[in-house]
Amino acid sequence: MKIRYIDLDDQTINPEHQDLALPPVEYQITHALEHPILRLLSYAVVAVLVGLIAYLFFRLFFGGNEQSGMELIRQSLHDPLFWSAVGVGFLAQVIDGALGMAYGITSSSFLLAAGAPPALASGATHLAEVFTTGISGVAHLKMGNVNKKLFFSLLMPGVIGALVGTYILGNIDGKALKPYISLYLLGMGVYVLSKAFRHIKSKHAIEVKKVIPLAFFGGLMDTTGGGGWGPIVTTSLVSAGQDPRTTIGTVNFAEFFLTVVVAASFFSILDHTVWILVAGLALGGLVAAPFAALVTKHLKAKTLLILVGSLISMVSLFNLYKAWIA
């Protein structure tokens, strides 16, 4: 469960993040701006979140389950899978809270290591992100951090890429796909690691025609790999010279719609186990929020990038080893 400070207008708190093309992570809210054309979308986001909360409450307590809602909760608390998800959610939130990205690839890497199939790992991660990306996206919109032209350039290609990724996960055997997902996550780990040694060189905004394939690829890999939208899309755009504040806000707002589409697609192919993982990820994320601030205070971004990139790479190598000997 990603919990972030939203105001991206103040870039002076952590200049190291700007040098490394990373989102800033500590902000003070100084003003609020609205984009009138996108206002209806913000209302739609709120409506989706309220509707989803009502649906989950109904399914838990009035959905005709063989067990009562409280019994289901007690059963989950005694399930080792739930506590594994809590630990994964905690670690992923600490990383995401400190870097502003890598929640999905961290969650998916460790869920795969815990034995979850690729579809379950990706589905649980995206379901857990629906609420946080929605809240984050609306806040960015109201604070004037969303670039309308960039948003619409990202939206449809990203969603289409996510749907293609969902189709792949739903129609290919998870055991056969798992080594390739682990290989992708290994590549993402190396990519995160490499960012510790790179700086922004280009100062020219990326062309829209280049945004479309980037968004498609980001959506596709985010779904099939369980994460990567932020590391792929945000860092590529910021590294190309896009304004960090509006780029991060725009990519976050677009991520909500991509996440909702992925989560809705997974409803038909996942069983009740996914909700145990989602609950664990959310609980772990809530507990981890203050620790993320502590990590940010005491570790430099470059050091954290090296640690996170190395960690994701090692876990992915472990997953590849397990798949190879299986």
GROMACS .gro file of N, CA and C in nm, residues 8-170:
model
  489
    8LEU      N    1   0.446   1.833  -0.506
    8LEU     CA    2   0.574   1.821  -0.575
    8LEU      C    3   0.630   1.956  -0.617
    9ASP      N    4   0.576   2.064  -0.565
    9ASP     CA    5   0.618   2.196  -0.609
    9ASP      C    6   0.754   2.233  -0.550
   10ASP      N    7   0.782   2.188  -0.428
   10ASP     CA    8   0.906   2.222  -0.362
   10ASP      C    9   1.010   2.114  -0.393
   11GLN      N   10   1.109   2.148  -0.474
   11GLN     CA   11   1.213   2.053  -0.514
   11GLN      C   12   1.340   2.072  -0.431
   12THR      N   13   1.338   2.157  -0.328
   12THR     CA   14   1.461   2.193  -0.260
   12THR      C   15   1.493   2.104  -0.142
   13ILE      N   16   1.399   2.024  -0.094
   13ILE     CA   17   1.421   1.945   0.027
   13ILE      C   18   1.523   1.836   0.003
   14ASN      N   19   1.516   1.770  -0.112
   14ASN     CA   20   1.608   1.660  -0.141
   14ASN      C   21   1.659   1.673  -0.283
   15PRO      N   22   1.756   1.765  -0.307
   15PRO     CA   23   1.806   1.787  -0.443
   15PRO      C   24   1.872   1.665  -0.504
   16GLU      N   25   1.918   1.571  -0.420
   16GLU     CA   26   1.982   1.449  -0.471
   16GLU      C   27   1.885   1.370  -0.558
   17HIS      N   28   1.756   1.374  -0.524
   17HIS     CA   29   1.656   1.303  -0.603
   17HIS      C   30   1.645   1.361  -0.743
   18GLN      N   31   1.656   1.493  -0.754
   18GLN     CA   32   1.647   1.555  -0.885
   18GLN      C   33   1.768   1.516  -0.970
   19ASP      N   34   1.886   1.508  -0.908
   19ASP     CA   35   2.007   1.469  -0.980
   19ASP      C   36   1.997   1.326  -1.032
   20LEU      N   37   1.929   1.238  -0.958
   20LEU     CA   38   1.918   1.098  -0.995
   20LEU      C   39   1.790   1.066  -1.072
   21ALA      N   40   1.713   1.170  -1.107
   21ALA     CA   41   1.586   1.153  -1.179
   21ALA      C   42   1.487   1.071  -1.097
   22LEU      N   43   1.483   1.099  -0.965
   22LEU     CA   44   1.390   1.031  -0.876
   22LEU      C   45   1.283   1.129  -0.828
   23PRO      N   46   1.164   1.078  -0.795
   23PRO     CA   47   1.062   1.166  -0.738
   23PRO      C   48   1.107   1.219  -0.602
   24PRO      N   49   1.081   1.345  -0.570
   24PRO     CA   50   1.105   1.394  -0.435
   24PRO      C   51   1.006   1.327  -0.340
   25VAL      N   52   1.042   1.317  -0.213
   25VAL     CA   53   0.960   1.240  -0.121
   25VAL      C   54   0.912   1.318   0.001
   26GLU      N   55   0.959   1.441   0.019
   26GLU     CA   56   0.912   1.520   0.131
   26GLU      C   57   0.868   1.657   0.077
   27TYR      N   58   0.745   1.695   0.111
   27TYR     CA   59   0.691   1.819   0.056
   27TYR      C   60   0.608   1.894   0.161
   28GLN      N   61   0.591   2.022   0.138
   28GLN     CA   62   0.496   2.101   0.216
   28GLN      C   63   0.393   2.154   0.118
   29ILE      N   64   0.268   2.136   0.155
   29ILE     CA   65   0.161   2.181   0.067
   29ILE      C   66   0.152   2.333   0.072
   30THR      N   67   0.177   2.398  -0.042
   30THR     CA   68   0.180   2.544  -0.047
   30THR      C   69   0.064   2.605  -0.124
   31HIS      N   70   0.003   2.526  -0.216
   31HIS     CA   71  -0.108   2.581  -0.294
   31HIS      C   72  -0.183   2.465  -0.358
   32ALA      N   73  -0.297   2.496  -0.412
   32ALA     CA   74  -0.378   2.395  -0.481
   32ALA      C   75  -0.431   2.453  -0.611
   33LEU      N   76  -0.409   2.384  -0.720
   33LEU     CA   77  -0.458   2.425  -0.851
   33LEU      C   78  -0.544   2.314  -0.908
   34GLU      N   79  -0.638   2.349  -0.991
   34GLU     CA   80  -0.725   2.251  -1.054
   34GLU      C   81  -0.716   2.262  -1.206
   35HIS      N   82  -0.735   2.150  -1.272
   35HIS     CA   83  -0.743   2.145  -1.418
   35HIS      C   84  -0.890   2.122  -1.453
   36PRO      N   85  -0.963   2.225  -1.498
   36PRO     CA   86  -1.108   2.211  -1.521
   36PRO      C   87  -1.145   2.097  -1.614
   37ILE      N   88  -1.067   2.074  -1.719
   37ILE     CA   89  -1.102   1.970  -1.817
   37ILE      C   90  -1.096   1.831  -1.753
   38LEU      N   91  -1.007   1.815  -1.654
   38LEU     CA   92  -0.989   1.684  -1.591
   38LEU      C   93  -1.071   1.669  -1.462
   39ARG      N   94  -1.151   1.771  -1.429
   39ARG     CA   95  -1.224   1.767  -1.302
   39ARG      C   96  -1.322   1.650  -1.295
   40LEU      N   97  -1.389   1.622  -1.407
   40LEU     CA   98  -1.484   1.510  -1.407
   40LEU      C   99  -1.415   1.377  -1.380
   41LEU      N  100  -1.292   1.364  -1.429
   41LEU     CA  101  -1.217   1.241  -1.402
   41LEU      C  102  -1.187   1.226  -1.253
   42SER      N  103  -1.163   1.338  -1.186
   42SER     CA  104  -1.138   1.329  -1.042
   42SER      C  105  -1.263   1.282  -0.968
   43TYR      N  106  -1.381   1.329  -1.014
   43TYR     CA  107  -1.506   1.281  -0.954
   43TYR      C  108  -1.525   1.132  -0.981
   44ALA      N  109  -1.488   1.090  -1.101
   44ALA     CA  110  -1.500   0.948  -1.136
   44ALA      C  111  -1.409   0.862  -1.048
   45VAL      N  112  -1.288   0.912  -1.020
   45VAL     CA  113  -1.196   0.839  -0.933
   45VAL      C  114  -1.257   0.820  -0.795
   46VAL      N  115  -1.312   0.928  -0.739
   46VAL     CA  116  -1.374   0.920  -0.606
   46VAL      C  117  -1.491   0.822  -0.607
   47ALA      N  118  -1.572   0.828  -0.712
   47ALA     CA  119  -1.687   0.738  -0.722
   47ALA      C  120  -1.643   0.591  -0.727
   48VAL      N  121  -1.537   0.563  -0.802
   48VAL     CA  122  -1.485   0.426  -0.811
   48VAL      C  123  -1.436   0.378  -0.675
   49LEU      N  124  -1.364   0.464  -0.604
   49LEU     CA  125  -1.311   0.425  -0.473
   49LEU      C  126  -1.423   0.398  -0.373
   50VAL      N  127  -1.524   0.486  -0.370
   50VAL     CA  128  -1.637   0.466  -0.279
   50VAL      C  129  -1.713   0.339  -0.315
   51GLY      N  130  -1.734   0.318  -0.445
   51GLY     CA  131  -1.805   0.199  -0.491
   51GLY      C  132  -1.730   0.071  -0.456
   52LEU      N  133  -1.598   0.074  -0.470
   52LEU     CA  134  -1.518  -0.044  -0.441
   52LEU      C  135  -1.520  -0.076  -0.291
   53ILE      N  136  -1.513   0.027  -0.208
   53ILE     CA  137  -1.522   0.006  -0.063
   53ILE      C  138  -1.655  -0.057  -0.026
   54ALA      N  139  -1.763  -0.004  -0.084
   54ALA     CA  140  -1.896  -0.059  -0.056
   54ALA      C  141  -1.907  -0.203  -0.103
   55TYR      N  142  -1.850  -0.233  -0.219
   55TYR     CA  143  -1.855  -0.369  -0.273
   55TYR      C  144  -1.780  -0.467  -0.183
   56LEU      N  145  -1.660  -0.428  -0.140
   56LEU     CA  146  -1.581  -0.516  -0.056
   56LEU      C  147  -1.650  -0.539   0.078
   57PHE      N  148  -1.711  -0.435   0.136
   57PHE     CA  149  -1.783  -0.449   0.263
   57PHE      C  150  -1.902  -0.544   0.246
   58PHE      N  151  -1.975  -0.528   0.136
   58PHE     CA  152  -2.090  -0.614   0.111
   58PHE      C  153  -2.047  -0.759   0.092
   59ARG      N  154  -1.941  -0.781   0.014
   59ARG     CA  155  -1.894  -0.917  -0.011
   59ARG      C  156  -1.848  -0.985   0.117
   60LEU      N  157  -1.787  -0.908   0.205
   60LEU     CA  158  -1.734  -0.966   0.329
   60LEU      C  159  -1.844  -1.003   0.428
   61PHE      N  160  -1.943  -0.915   0.445
   61PHE     CA  161  -2.042  -0.937   0.551
   61PHE      C  162  -2.180  -0.981   0.500
   62PHE      N  163  -2.211  -0.955   0.372
   62PHE     CA  164  -2.344  -0.989   0.322
   62PHE      C  165  -2.339  -1.063   0.189
   63GLY      N  166  -2.223  -1.121   0.155
   63GLY     CA  167  -2.207  -1.182   0.024
   63GLY      C  168  -2.246  -1.327   0.015
   64GLY      N  169  -2.314  -1.377   0.118
   64GLY     CA  170  -2.357  -1.516   0.114
   64GLY      C  171  -2.244  -1.615   0.129
   65ASN      N  172  -2.138  -1.576   0.200
   65ASN     CA  173  -2.026  -1.666   0.223
   65ASN      C  174  -2.066  -1.777   0.321
   66GLU      N  175  -2.000  -1.889   0.312
   66GLU     CA  176  -2.027  -1.998   0.405
   66GLU      C  177  -1.988  -1.959   0.547
   67GLN      N  178  -1.892  -1.870   0.561
   67GLN     CA  179  -1.850  -1.822   0.692
   67GLN      C  180  -1.887  -1.676   0.706
   68SER      N  181  -1.903  -1.631   0.830
   68SER     CA  182  -1.934  -1.491   0.854
   68SER      C  183  -1.811  -1.405   0.826
   69GLY      N  184  -1.835  -1.273   0.817
   69GLY     CA  185  -1.725  -1.183   0.790
   69GLY      C  186  -1.618  -1.188   0.897
   70MET      N  187  -1.657  -1.194   1.024
   70MET     CA  188  -1.560  -1.199   1.133
   70MET      C  189  -1.483  -1.330   1.130
   71GLU      N  190  -1.549  -1.440   1.094
   71GLU     CA  191  -1.480  -1.568   1.084
   71GLU      C  192  -1.376  -1.567   0.972
   72LEU      N  193  -1.411  -1.501   0.861
   72LEU     CA  194  -1.315  -1.489   0.752
   72LEU      C  195  -1.194  -1.406   0.793
   73ILE      N  196  -1.219  -1.302   0.871
   73ILE     CA  197  -1.109  -1.219   0.920
   73ILE      C  198  -1.019  -1.299   1.013
   74ARG      N  199  -1.080  -1.373   1.106
   74ARG     CA  200  -1.001  -1.455   1.199
   74ARG      C  201  -0.921  -1.561   1.124
   75GLN      N  202  -0.983  -1.620   1.022
   75GLN     CA  203  -0.914  -1.722   0.942
   75GLN      C  204  -0.793  -1.662   0.872
   76SER      N  205  -0.808  -1.542   0.820
   76SER     CA  206  -0.697  -1.476   0.752
   76SER      C  207  -0.582  -1.447   0.847
   77LEU      N  208  -0.615  -1.410   0.970
   77LEU     CA  209  -0.512  -1.377   1.068
   77LEU      C  210  -0.430  -1.500   1.108
   78HIS      N  211  -0.483  -1.618   1.085
   78HIS     CA  212  -0.410  -1.740   1.115
   78HIS      C  213  -0.346  -1.803   0.990
   79ASP      N  214  -0.355  -1.733   0.879
   79ASP     CA  215  -0.301  -1.785   0.753
   79ASP      C  216  -0.159  -1.733   0.733
   80PRO      N  217  -0.058  -1.821   0.721
   80PRO     CA  218   0.080  -1.776   0.698
   80PRO      C  219   0.094  -1.689   0.574
   81LEU      N  220   0.010  -1.712   0.472
   81LEU     CA  221   0.016  -1.632   0.350
   81LEU      C  222  -0.015  -1.486   0.380
   82PHE      N  223  -0.109  -1.463   0.471
   82PHE     CA  224  -0.145  -1.326   0.510
   82PHE      C  225  -0.026  -1.255   0.571
   83TRP      N  226   0.043  -1.322   0.663
   83TRP     CA  227   0.156  -1.257   0.731
   83TRP      C  228   0.276  -1.242   0.639
   84SER      N  229   0.289  -1.330   0.541
   84SER     CA  230   0.393  -1.311   0.439
   84SER      C  231   0.365  -1.184   0.360
   85ALA      N  232   0.237  -1.163   0.326
   85ALA     CA  233   0.198  -1.043   0.253
   85ALA      C  234   0.219  -0.918   0.337
   86VAL      N  235   0.195  -0.928   0.468
   86VAL     CA  236   0.220  -0.814   0.557
   86VAL      C  237   0.367  -0.774   0.552
   87GLY      N  238   0.455  -0.875   0.559
   87GLY     CA  239   0.598  -0.846   0.553
   87GLY      C  240   0.639  -0.786   0.420
   88VAL      N  241   0.584  -0.840   0.310
   88VAL     CA  242   0.613  -0.786   0.177
   88VAL      C  243   0.562  -0.643   0.164
   89GLY      N  244   0.438  -0.620   0.211
   89GLY     CA  245   0.380  -0.485   0.205
   89GLY      C  246   0.461  -0.385   0.286
   90PHE      N  247   0.511  -0.430   0.401
   90PHE     CA  248   0.593  -0.343   0.486
   90PHE      C  249   0.720  -0.301   0.412
   91LEU      N  250   0.792  -0.402   0.359
   91LEU     CA  251   0.918  -0.373   0.289
   91LEU      C  252   0.895  -0.288   0.165
   92ALA      N  253   0.791  -0.322   0.087
   92ALA     CA  254   0.764  -0.247  -0.035
   92ALA      C  255   0.728  -0.102  -0.005
   93GLN      N  256   0.653  -0.079   0.104
   93GLN     CA  257   0.614   0.057   0.139
   93GLN      C  258   0.733   0.139   0.187
   94VAL      N  259   0.822   0.076   0.263
   94VAL     CA  260   0.942   0.147   0.308
   94VAL      C  261   1.023   0.193   0.186
   95ILE      N  262   1.039   0.103   0.089
   95ILE     CA  263   1.115   0.136  -0.032
   95ILE      C  264   1.044   0.244  -0.113
   96ASP      N  265   0.912   0.226  -0.135
   96ASP     CA  266   0.838   0.321  -0.216
   96ASP      C  267   0.828   0.457  -0.146
   97GLY      N  268   0.811   0.456  -0.015
   97GLY     CA  269   0.802   0.582   0.058
   97GLY      C  270   0.932   0.660   0.056
   98ALA      N  271   1.043   0.588   0.048
   98ALA     CA  272   1.173   0.654   0.047
   98ALA      C  273   1.217   0.697  -0.092
   99LEU      N  274   1.180   0.616  -0.196
   99LEU     CA  275   1.223   0.646  -0.333
   99LEU      C  276   1.113   0.707  -0.418
  100GLY      N  277   0.986   0.688  -0.380
  100GLY     CA  278   0.875   0.735  -0.462
  100GLY      C  279   0.843   0.640  -0.575
  101MET      N  280   0.897   0.518  -0.574
  101MET     CA  281   0.872   0.420  -0.679
  101MET      C  282   0.917   0.282  -0.631
  102ALA      N  283   0.895   0.182  -0.716
  102ALA     CA  284   0.943   0.044  -0.695
  102ALA      C  285   0.855  -0.038  -0.602
  103TYR      N  286   0.732   0.010  -0.571
  103TYR     CA  287   0.641  -0.069  -0.488
  103TYR      C  288   0.603  -0.199  -0.559
  104GLY      N  289   0.563  -0.189  -0.685
  104GLY     CA  290   0.515  -0.305  -0.758
  104GLY      C  291   0.621  -0.410  -0.780
  105ILE      N  292   0.739  -0.368  -0.825
  105ILE     CA  293   0.843  -0.467  -0.853
  105ILE      C  294   0.895  -0.531  -0.725
  106THR      N  295   0.896  -0.456  -0.614
  106THR     CA  296   0.936  -0.514  -0.486
  106THR      C  297   0.834  -0.616  -0.439
  107SER      N  298   0.706  -0.578  -0.443
  107SER     CA  299   0.599  -0.669  -0.399
  107SER      C  300   0.599  -0.796  -0.482
  108SER      N  301   0.602  -0.781  -0.612
  108SER     CA  302   0.595  -0.897  -0.700
  108SER      C  303   0.714  -0.990  -0.683
  109SER      N  304   0.834  -0.931  -0.669
  109SER     CA  305   0.954  -1.013  -0.652
  109SER      C  306   0.942  -1.103  -0.530
  110PHE      N  307   0.898  -1.046  -0.418
  110PHE     CA  308   0.891  -1.123  -0.294
  110PHE      C  309   0.770  -1.216  -0.291
  111LEU      N  310   0.659  -1.177  -0.353
  111LEU     CA  311   0.544  -1.267  -0.360
  111LEU      C  312   0.576  -1.389  -0.444
  112LEU      N  313   0.649  -1.368  -0.554
  112LEU     CA  314   0.692  -1.481  -0.636
  112LEU      C  315   0.787  -1.571  -0.557
  113ALA      N  316   0.876  -1.510  -0.479
  113ALA     CA  317   0.968  -1.589  -0.397
  113ALA      C  318   0.894  -1.669  -0.291
  114ALA      N  319   0.780  -1.615  -0.245
  114ALA     CA  320   0.700  -1.685  -0.144
  114ALA      C  321   0.614  -1.795  -0.205
  115GLY      N  322   0.617  -1.808  -0.338
  115GLY     CA  323   0.544  -1.916  -0.403
  115GLY      C  324   0.417  -1.876  -0.474
  116ALA      N  325   0.385  -1.747  -0.477
  116ALA     CA  326   0.262  -1.703  -0.544
  116ALA      C  327   0.278  -1.713  -0.695
  117PRO      N  328   0.175  -1.759  -0.768
  117PRO     CA  329   0.179  -1.760  -0.914
  117PRO      C  330   0.189  -1.617  -0.968
  118PRO      N  331   0.242  -1.597  -1.089
  118PRO     CA  332   0.255  -1.462  -1.144
  118PRO      C  333   0.125  -1.383  -1.147
  119ALA      N  334   0.013  -1.447  -1.188
  119ALA     CA  335  -0.115  -1.376  -1.195
  119ALA      C  336  -0.160  -1.331  -1.057
  120LEU      N  337  -0.140  -1.416  -0.956
  120LEU     CA  338  -0.181  -1.382  -0.821
  120LEU      C  339  -0.095  -1.270  -0.765
  121ALA      N  340   0.036  -1.275  -0.791
  121ALA     CA  341   0.126  -1.171  -0.742
  121ALA      C  342   0.092  -1.035  -0.805
  122SER      N  343   0.071  -1.034  -0.936
  122SER     CA  344   0.038  -0.909  -1.005
  122SER      C  345  -0.101  -0.859  -0.966
  123GLY      N  346  -0.198  -0.950  -0.959
  123GLY     CA  347  -0.334  -0.911  -0.923
  123GLY      C  348  -0.341  -0.852  -0.785
  124ALA      N  349  -0.277  -0.916  -0.687
  124ALA     CA  350  -0.279  -0.866  -0.550
  124ALA      C  351  -0.212  -0.729  -0.540
  125THR      N  352  -0.100  -0.714  -0.609
  125THR     CA  353  -0.028  -0.587  -0.607
  125THR      C  354  -0.113  -0.474  -0.663
  126HIS      N  355  -0.178  -0.499  -0.776
  126HIS     CA  356  -0.259  -0.394  -0.838
  126HIS      C  357  -0.386  -0.365  -0.758
  127LEU      N  358  -0.447  -0.466  -0.702
  127LEU     CA  359  -0.566  -0.441  -0.618
  127LEU      C  360  -0.529  -0.357  -0.496
  128ALA      N  361  -0.414  -0.383  -0.436
  128ALA     CA  362  -0.370  -0.306  -0.321
  128ALA      C  363  -0.339  -0.161  -0.359
  129GLU      N  364  -0.304  -0.139  -0.485
  129GLU     CA  365  -0.265  -0.006  -0.530
  129GLU      C  366  -0.384   0.080  -0.575
  130VAL      N  367  -0.501   0.020  -0.592
  130VAL     CA  368  -0.615   0.096  -0.644
  130VAL      C  369  -0.643   0.218  -0.557
  131PHE      N  370  -0.654   0.197  -0.426
  131PHE     CA  371  -0.689   0.306  -0.336
  131PHE      C  372  -0.580   0.412  -0.330
  132THR      N  373  -0.456   0.369  -0.316
  132THR     CA  374  -0.348   0.465  -0.300
  132THR      C  375  -0.322   0.545  -0.428
  133THR      N  376  -0.329   0.479  -0.544
  133THR     CA  377  -0.308   0.554  -0.668
  133THR      C  378  -0.423   0.650  -0.694
  134GLY      N  379  -0.544   0.612  -0.653
  134GLY     CA  380  -0.659   0.701  -0.670
  134GLY      C  381  -0.646   0.826  -0.586
  135ILE      N  382  -0.615   0.809  -0.458
  135ILE     CA  383  -0.599   0.923  -0.368
  135ILE      C  384  -0.483   1.011  -0.413
  136SER      N  385  -0.373   0.946  -0.449
  136SER     CA  386  -0.255   1.019  -0.495
  136SER      C  387  -0.286   1.098  -0.623
  137GLY      N  388  -0.355   1.034  -0.718
  137GLY     CA  389  -0.384   1.098  -0.845
  137GLY      C  390  -0.473   1.220  -0.832
  138VAL      N  391  -0.580   1.208  -0.751
  138VAL     CA  392  -0.671   1.322  -0.731
  138VAL      C  393  -0.598   1.437  -0.662
  139ALA      N  394  -0.514   1.404  -0.563
  139ALA     CA  395  -0.439   1.509  -0.494
  139ALA      C  396  -0.346   1.581  -0.591
  140HIS      N  397  -0.278   1.507  -0.676
  140HIS     CA  398  -0.190   1.569  -0.776
  140HIS      C  399  -0.271   1.660  -0.868
  141LEU      N  400  -0.389   1.616  -0.908
  141LEU     CA  401  -0.472   1.694  -0.999
  141LEU      C  402  -0.512   1.826  -0.936
  142LYS      N  403  -0.554   1.822  -0.812
  142LYS     CA  404  -0.600   1.944  -0.744
  142LYS      C  405  -0.485   2.039  -0.711
  143MET      N  406  -0.364   1.986  -0.707
  143MET     CA  407  -0.249   2.071  -0.676
  143MET      C  408  -0.178   2.122  -0.801
  144GLY      N  409  -0.239   2.096  -0.916
  144GLY     CA  410  -0.180   2.149  -1.040
  144GLY      C  411  -0.059   2.073  -1.087
  145ASN      N  412  -0.048   1.945  -1.052
  145ASN     CA  413   0.068   1.866  -1.089
  145ASN      C  414   0.044   1.776  -1.210
  146VAL      N  415  -0.067   1.796  -1.281
  146VAL     CA  416  -0.101   1.709  -1.392
  146VAL      C  417  -0.096   1.787  -1.523
  147ASN      N  418  -0.018   1.737  -1.617
  147ASN     CA  419  -0.007   1.794  -1.751
  147ASN      C  420  -0.110   1.725  -1.839
  148LYS      N  421  -0.211   1.800  -1.883
  148LYS     CA  422  -0.322   1.742  -1.957
  148LYS      C  423  -0.278   1.670  -2.084
  149LYS      N  424  -0.191   1.732  -2.161
  149LYS     CA  425  -0.145   1.673  -2.287
  149LYS      C  426  -0.069   1.543  -2.262
  150LEU      N  427   0.018   1.544  -2.163
  150LEU     CA  428   0.095   1.425  -2.130
  150LEU      C  429   0.004   1.316  -2.075
  151PHE      N  430  -0.095   1.354  -1.995
  151PHE     CA  431  -0.187   1.256  -1.936
  151PHE      C  432  -0.260   1.176  -2.044
  152PHE      N  433  -0.317   1.246  -2.143
  152PHE     CA  434  -0.391   1.176  -2.247
  152PHE      C  435  -0.299   1.097  -2.340
  153SER      N  436  -0.172   1.139  -2.349
  153SER     CA  437  -0.076   1.062  -2.428
  153SER      C  438  -0.040   0.931  -2.358
  154LEU      N  439  -0.045   0.932  -2.225
  154LEU     CA  440  -0.011   0.813  -2.147
  154LEU      C  441  -0.129   0.718  -2.128
  155LEU      N  442  -0.250   0.775  -2.116
  155LEU     CA  443  -0.365   0.699  -2.067
  155LEU      C  444  -0.399   0.576  -2.151
  156MET      N  445  -0.439   0.595  -2.277
  156MET     CA  446  -0.486   0.484  -2.358
  156MET      C  447  -0.375   0.383  -2.391
  157PRO      N  448  -0.256   0.428  -2.432
  157PRO     CA  449  -0.150   0.330  -2.457
  157PRO      C  450  -0.116   0.248  -2.332
  158GLY      N  451  -0.116   0.315  -2.216
  158GLY     CA  452  -0.086   0.244  -2.093
  158GLY      C  453  -0.192   0.141  -2.058
  159VAL      N  454  -0.319   0.179  -2.074
  159VAL     CA  455  -0.429   0.087  -2.045
  159VAL      C  456  -0.428  -0.031  -2.141
  160ILE      N  457  -0.405  -0.004  -2.270
  160ILE     CA  458  -0.401  -0.112  -2.370
  160ILE      C  459  -0.285  -0.208  -2.338
  161GLY      N  460  -0.171  -0.153  -2.305
  161GLY     CA  461  -0.057  -0.237  -2.267
  161GLY      C  462  -0.089  -0.322  -2.145
  162ALA      N  463  -0.160  -0.264  -2.047
  162ALA     CA  464  -0.197  -0.338  -1.927
  162ALA      C  465  -0.294  -0.451  -1.960
  163LEU      N  466  -0.389  -0.427  -2.050
  163LEU     CA  467  -0.485  -0.530  -2.089
  163LEU      C  468  -0.415  -0.645  -2.161
  164VAL      N  469  -0.319  -0.611  -2.247
  164VAL     CA  470  -0.242  -0.716  -2.315
  164VAL      C  471  -0.166  -0.799  -2.213
  165GLY      N  472  -0.109  -0.733  -2.112
  165GLY     CA  473  -0.038  -0.805  -2.007
  165GLY      C  474  -0.129  -0.895  -1.927
  166THR      N  475  -0.251  -0.848  -1.899
  166THR     CA  476  -0.349  -0.930  -1.827
  166THR      C  477  -0.386  -1.053  -1.908
  167TYR      N  478  -0.404  -1.035  -2.037
  167TYR     CA  479  -0.437  -1.148  -2.124
  167TYR      C  480  -0.325  -1.252  -2.123
  168ILE      N  481  -0.201  -1.204  -2.127
  168ILE     CA  482  -0.086  -1.296  -2.124
  168ILE      C  483  -0.086  -1.377  -1.995
  169LEU      N  484  -0.106  -1.309  -1.881
  169LEU     CA  485  -0.104  -1.378  -1.753
  169LEU      C  486  -0.221  -1.476  -1.740
  170GLY      N  487  -0.335  -1.442  -1.800
  170GLY     CA  488  -0.453  -1.525  -1.786
  170GLY      C  489  -0.459  -1.643  -1.880
   0.00000   0.00000   0.00000
